[in-house]
Short mmCIF file of C-alpha atoms and ligand atoms in Angstrom, two decimals:
data_model
loop_
_atom_site.label_atom_id
_atom_site.label_comp_id
_atom_site.label_asym_id
_atom_site.label_seq_id
_atom_site.Cartn_x
_atom_site.Cartn_y
_atom_site.Cartn_z
CA MET A 19 -21.11 8.35 -13.71
CA SER A 20 -18.20 6.10 -12.86
CA GLN A 21 -14.73 7.42 -13.77
CA HIS A 22 -13.57 4.04 -15.11
CA SER A 23 -14.95 2.30 -18.15
CA SER A 24 -14.91 -1.33 -16.93
CA SER A 25 -16.06 -2.89 -13.66
CA LYS A 26 -14.10 -6.13 -14.20
CA GLN A 27 -12.28 -7.27 -11.06
CA ILE A 28 -8.62 -6.14 -11.12
CA THR A 29 -6.01 -8.85 -10.51
CA ASN A 30 -2.29 -8.94 -9.81
CA GLN A 31 -1.82 -9.77 -13.50
CA ASP A 32 -3.64 -6.55 -14.47
CA LEU A 33 -1.22 -4.57 -12.30
CA LEU A 34 1.72 -6.26 -13.98
CA ALA A 35 0.30 -5.37 -17.41
CA MET A 36 -0.24 -1.77 -16.31
CA LYS A 37 3.45 -1.50 -15.39
CA ALA A 38 4.46 -3.06 -18.70
CA ARG A 39 2.45 -0.50 -20.68
CA GLY A 40 3.49 2.42 -18.45
CA GLU A 41 0.03 3.14 -17.00
CA LYS A 42 0.28 4.48 -13.44
CA ILE A 43 -1.45 2.45 -10.69
CA THR A 44 -3.57 4.27 -8.11
CA SER A 45 -4.02 3.11 -4.53
CA LEU A 46 -5.51 4.52 -1.33
CA THR A 47 -6.29 3.04 2.08
CA ALA A 48 -9.84 2.26 3.22
CA TYR A 49 -11.12 0.86 6.48
CA ASP A 50 -14.88 0.56 5.91
CA ALA A 51 -17.44 -0.22 3.19
CA SER A 52 -18.60 3.34 2.50
CA PHE A 53 -15.10 4.69 1.85
CA ALA A 54 -14.27 1.55 -0.15
CA HIS A 55 -17.30 2.16 -2.39
CA ILE A 56 -16.17 5.76 -3.07
CA LEU A 57 -12.63 4.66 -3.94
CA ASP A 58 -13.87 1.86 -6.17
CA HIS A 59 -16.27 4.16 -8.01
CA ALA A 60 -13.54 6.78 -8.53
CA GLY A 61 -11.32 4.28 -10.35
CA ILE A 62 -8.75 3.36 -7.66
CA GLU A 63 -7.18 0.07 -8.78
CA MET A 64 -5.76 -1.15 -5.47
CA VAL A 65 -7.54 -0.53 -2.15
CA LEU A 66 -5.29 -1.14 0.86
CA VAL A 67 -6.62 -2.04 4.28
CA GLY A 68 -3.50 -0.73 5.95
CA ASP A 69 -2.56 -1.33 9.55
CA SER A 70 -2.36 2.49 9.54
CA LEU A 71 -5.91 1.99 10.85
CA GLY A 72 -4.24 1.63 14.23
CA MET A 73 -3.27 5.29 14.03
CA VAL A 74 -5.97 6.99 11.95
CA VAL A 75 -9.01 4.98 13.12
CA GLN A 76 -8.00 3.74 16.58
CA GLY A 77 -5.93 6.79 17.58
CA GLN A 78 -2.88 4.81 18.67
CA THR A 79 0.66 6.21 18.35
CA SER A 80 1.88 3.44 16.00
CA THR A 81 0.65 0.42 14.01
CA VAL A 82 2.28 -1.98 16.50
CA PRO A 83 -0.84 -2.74 18.63
CA VAL A 84 -3.02 -3.77 15.62
CA THR A 85 -4.11 -7.42 15.65
CA VAL A 86 -5.03 -9.98 12.98
CA ASP A 87 -8.65 -9.97 14.21
CA GLU A 88 -8.83 -6.20 13.71
CA MET A 89 -7.38 -6.50 10.19
CA VAL A 90 -9.91 -9.25 9.37
CA TYR A 91 -12.77 -7.08 10.64
CA HIS A 92 -11.82 -4.01 8.58
CA SER A 93 -10.88 -6.04 5.52
CA ARG A 94 -14.31 -7.71 5.57
CA LEU A 95 -16.03 -4.31 5.79
CA VAL A 96 -13.97 -2.93 2.90
CA SER A 97 -14.61 -6.00 0.73
CA ARG A 98 -18.36 -5.26 0.87
CA GLY A 99 -17.79 -1.84 -0.73
CA LEU A 100 -15.68 -3.09 -3.65
CA LYS A 101 -16.65 -4.40 -7.09
CA ARG A 102 -13.54 -3.66 -9.17
CA ALA A 103 -10.50 -2.75 -7.06
CA LEU A 104 -7.95 -5.32 -5.86
CA LEU A 105 -8.21 -5.62 -2.07
CA VAL A 106 -4.81 -5.75 -0.35
CA THR A 107 -4.75 -6.29 3.43
CA ASP A 108 -1.79 -5.80 5.77
CA LEU A 109 -0.45 -8.63 7.88
CA PRO A 110 0.00 -6.74 11.17
CA PHE A 111 2.99 -6.66 13.55
CA MET A 112 4.06 -10.12 14.83
CA SER A 113 1.65 -11.99 12.57
CA TYR A 114 4.51 -13.33 10.40
CA PRO A 115 7.46 -14.13 12.74
CA ASN A 116 8.06 -17.39 10.82
CA PRO A 117 6.80 -18.92 7.55
CA ASP A 118 4.20 -21.21 9.22
CA LEU A 119 2.49 -18.40 11.12
CA ALA A 120 2.79 -16.14 8.08
CA VAL A 121 0.90 -18.66 5.92
CA GLN A 122 -1.69 -19.28 8.63
CA ASN A 123 -2.44 -15.56 9.12
CA ALA A 124 -2.30 -14.78 5.38
CA GLY A 125 -4.91 -17.53 4.92
CA ILE A 126 -7.11 -15.98 7.62
CA LEU A 127 -6.95 -12.58 5.87
CA MET A 128 -7.98 -14.24 2.57
CA GLN A 129 -10.72 -16.53 3.96
CA GLN A 130 -12.24 -14.31 6.66
CA GLY A 131 -11.14 -10.83 5.46
CA HIS A 132 -11.84 -11.57 1.77
CA ALA A 133 -8.47 -10.04 0.78
CA HIS A 134 -7.11 -10.67 -2.73
CA MET A 135 -3.49 -10.05 -1.69
CA VAL A 136 -1.64 -9.63 1.62
CA LYS A 137 1.10 -7.11 2.37
CA LEU A 138 4.03 -7.60 4.73
CA GLU A 139 6.96 -5.41 5.69
CA GLY A 140 10.64 -6.22 5.25
CA GLY A 141 13.35 -7.55 2.93
CA GLN A 142 15.71 -10.52 3.37
CA LYS A 143 14.26 -11.53 6.77
CA ILE A 144 10.80 -12.26 5.36
CA LEU A 145 11.76 -13.94 2.06
CA ASP A 146 10.96 -17.46 3.36
CA SER A 147 7.56 -16.29 4.56
CA VAL A 148 6.83 -14.63 1.22
CA HIS A 149 7.83 -17.80 -0.61
CA HIS A 150 5.60 -19.97 1.61
CA ILE A 151 2.60 -17.64 1.30
CA VAL A 152 2.91 -17.44 -2.49
CA ASN A 153 3.21 -21.26 -2.62
CA GLN A 154 -0.25 -21.48 -1.09
CA GLY A 155 -1.66 -19.44 -3.98
CA ILE A 156 -1.85 -16.18 -2.03
CA PRO A 157 -0.58 -13.09 -3.84
CA VAL A 158 1.91 -11.00 -1.83
CA CYS A 159 2.77 -7.30 -1.81
CA GLY A 160 6.11 -6.43 -0.20
CA HIS A 161 6.82 -3.23 1.72
CA LEU A 162 10.34 -1.69 1.77
CA GLY A 163 11.94 1.53 2.99
CA LEU A 164 10.28 3.04 6.03
CA LEU A 165 8.70 0.07 7.84
CA PRO A 166 6.13 1.48 10.31
CA GLN A 167 5.92 -1.85 12.21
CA SER A 168 9.64 -1.44 13.05
CA VAL A 169 9.32 2.17 14.23
CA ASN A 170 10.68 1.28 17.69
CA GLN A 171 13.80 -0.20 16.12
CA LEU A 172 14.17 2.63 13.56
CA GLY A 173 13.79 5.27 16.30
CA GLY A 174 11.16 7.24 14.41
CA TYR A 175 9.50 7.82 11.05
CA ARG A 176 12.49 8.86 8.92
CA VAL A 177 13.49 8.77 5.26
CA GLN A 178 15.31 5.51 4.52
CA GLY A 179 17.95 4.53 1.92
CA LYS A 180 19.84 7.79 2.00
CA ASP A 181 23.34 6.29 2.00
CA GLU A 182 24.88 4.07 -0.67
CA ALA A 183 24.91 0.87 1.42
CA GLN A 184 21.25 1.19 2.46
CA ALA A 185 20.24 2.08 -1.10
CA SER A 186 21.90 -0.97 -2.64
CA SER A 187 20.47 -3.26 0.04
CA LEU A 188 16.96 -1.93 -0.76
CA ILE A 189 17.49 -2.61 -4.47
CA ASN A 190 18.65 -6.18 -3.61
CA ASP A 191 15.63 -6.60 -1.31
CA ALA A 192 13.27 -5.64 -4.13
CA ILE A 193 14.91 -8.12 -6.54
CA SER A 194 14.78 -10.85 -3.87
CA LEU A 195 11.11 -10.19 -3.13
CA GLU A 196 10.32 -10.48 -6.83
CA GLN A 197 12.28 -13.75 -7.00
CA ALA A 198 10.38 -15.04 -3.94
CA GLY A 199 7.14 -14.50 -5.86
CA ALA A 200 5.85 -11.11 -4.70
CA SER A 201 3.34 -9.49 -7.10
CA ALA A 202 4.04 -5.86 -6.10
CA ILE A 203 6.07 -3.82 -3.61
CA VAL A 204 5.19 -0.65 -1.69
CA VAL A 205 8.23 1.58 -1.13
CA GLU A 206 7.82 4.17 1.63
CA CYS A 207 9.81 7.35 2.32
CA ILE A 208 12.90 6.81 0.20
CA PRO A 209 14.72 9.24 -2.11
CA ALA A 210 12.99 9.59 -5.51
CA THR A 211 16.21 8.66 -7.36
CA LEU A 212 16.45 5.39 -5.42
CA ALA A 213 12.76 4.60 -6.02
CA LYS A 214 13.38 5.04 -9.77
CA LYS A 215 16.32 2.58 -9.60
CA ILE A 216 14.18 0.05 -7.73
CA THR A 217 11.31 0.54 -10.23
CA ASP A 218 13.71 -0.13 -13.13
CA SER A 219 15.22 -3.21 -11.42
CA VAL A 220 12.09 -5.36 -11.26
CA ALA A 221 9.18 -6.31 -13.55
CA ILE A 222 6.60 -6.20 -10.74
CA PRO A 223 4.88 -2.86 -9.92
CA ILE A 224 6.54 -0.54 -7.40
CA ILE A 225 3.96 1.54 -5.56
CA GLY A 226 5.41 4.61 -3.87
CA ILE A 227 4.43 6.65 -0.84
CA GLY A 228 6.92 9.47 -0.31
CA ALA A 229 9.06 7.92 -3.07
CA GLY A 230 8.73 10.29 -6.01
CA VAL A 231 6.77 10.34 -9.22
CA GLN A 232 8.73 7.69 -11.14
CA CYS A 233 7.30 4.67 -9.32
CA ASP A 234 4.75 2.52 -11.19
CA GLY A 235 1.98 3.77 -8.91
CA GLN A 236 1.17 5.74 -5.79
CA VAL A 237 -0.53 5.01 -2.49
CA LEU A 238 -1.59 7.41 0.28
CA VAL A 239 -3.41 7.05 3.58
CA SER A 240 -6.87 8.31 2.56
CA TYR A 241 -7.34 10.23 5.82
CA ASP A 242 -4.17 12.27 5.09
CA MET A 243 -5.26 13.30 1.57
CA LEU A 244 -8.74 14.15 2.84
CA ASP A 245 -7.27 16.32 5.59
CA ILE A 246 -8.65 14.10 8.38
CA THR A 247 -5.32 14.09 10.16
CA LEU A 248 -4.90 13.89 13.93
CA GLY A 249 -1.41 15.41 13.77
CA LYS A 250 0.54 17.17 11.03
CA ARG A 251 -0.03 15.91 7.45
CA PRO A 252 3.14 14.16 6.21
CA LYS A 253 5.26 16.09 3.65
CA PHE A 254 4.66 13.38 1.02
CA SER A 255 0.88 13.70 1.18
CA LYS A 256 -1.38 16.40 -0.30
CA ASN A 257 -4.72 17.85 0.74
CA PHE A 258 -6.93 16.87 -2.22
CA ILE A 259 -10.24 17.90 -0.64
CA GLN A 260 -9.35 21.58 -0.41
CA ASP A 261 -10.01 22.24 -4.11
CA ALA A 262 -12.37 19.33 -4.74
CA GLY A 263 -14.87 20.18 -2.00
CA ASN A 264 -16.13 16.60 -1.43
CA ILE A 265 -14.62 13.18 -0.87
CA SER A 266 -15.60 11.62 -4.18
CA ASP A 267 -14.19 14.51 -6.26
CA ALA A 268 -11.04 14.58 -4.10
CA VAL A 269 -10.38 10.88 -4.85
CA LYS A 270 -11.05 11.47 -8.57
CA ALA A 271 -8.61 14.42 -8.52
CA TYR A 272 -6.00 12.13 -6.89
CA VAL A 273 -6.57 9.42 -9.52
CA ASN A 274 -6.15 12.00 -12.34
CA ALA A 275 -3.10 13.58 -10.73
CA VAL A 276 -1.37 10.18 -10.37
CA LYS A 277 -2.30 9.05 -13.89
CA GLN A 278 -1.01 12.37 -15.34
CA GLN A 279 2.15 12.20 -13.16
CA GLN A 280 1.25 15.52 -11.54
CA PHE A 281 1.34 13.90 -8.11
CA PRO A 282 3.64 13.54 -6.27
CA ALA A 283 5.39 16.84 -7.15
CA ALA A 284 8.95 17.66 -6.06
CA GLU A 285 7.61 19.23 -2.84
CA HIS A 286 6.10 15.80 -1.84
CA SER A 287 9.32 13.91 -2.57
CA PHE A 288 12.71 13.34 -0.93
O1 KIV B 446 -0.66 0.81 6.63
C1 KIV B 446 -0.69 1.53 5.63
O2 KIV B 446 -1.60 2.34 5.41
C2 KIV B 446 0.40 1.38 4.68
C3 KIV B 446 0.60 2.51 3.71
C4 KIV B 446 1.32 3.60 4.39
C5 KIV B 446 1.28 2.08 2.47
O3 KIV B 446 1.13 0.46 4.72
#
């Protein structure tokens, strides 16, 4: 039996209403139809076709080599497995260097990848692109904190927003993204106290990964929480299959843990 009571398609407005009534939003990544079906059936509200596929599916050392064509391919596969969840697809590295290209590639992800929303990384530098994409009727999810597409500039995968100046610029970025029309924001690897401030500063949902339990929702790379990890599992993730025994029950355990605010615990936070 399905974990959720309704199979109505979830929209950006539903996510907004969930934040308003304090219901936690659950999200995991998927890269193919079979996994997408399991996530959908377990009650995940937001399925993300992350460019993390470059690392966990393609075995590359970063997300930088991933192309728009590859995102379209995986997004299309995932869309076939979903009935209820909102499908969010990443705009990959260099697919939004200016507003015109951003709109063009966002349109491709919607038309050919059947995405319901596109996600792009960054703050002030991408506001024009966000504004242009939203003006075309395409919902946008921002991504702040650790920006994996900028790993070469950041010099590694590190916790962001630890000092006062960085923290206040991340809060300003979140407010600016909301003003530019974003429907949600992922915040990655930032202190839990900062994530809470960001969550309280905007009306749109803040979805955390390595950002503490007080965000409006949580996202993880599904391969990490299912212990299908090529390297070491990140501190902010948790092995949900160990106790559950199978993929479907592991995803249901994750959904319950997020809804009950039992995940992430202090040991998964910064
Ligand atoms: O690419 C991805 O999977 C992501 C998540 C880490 C949020 O952006």
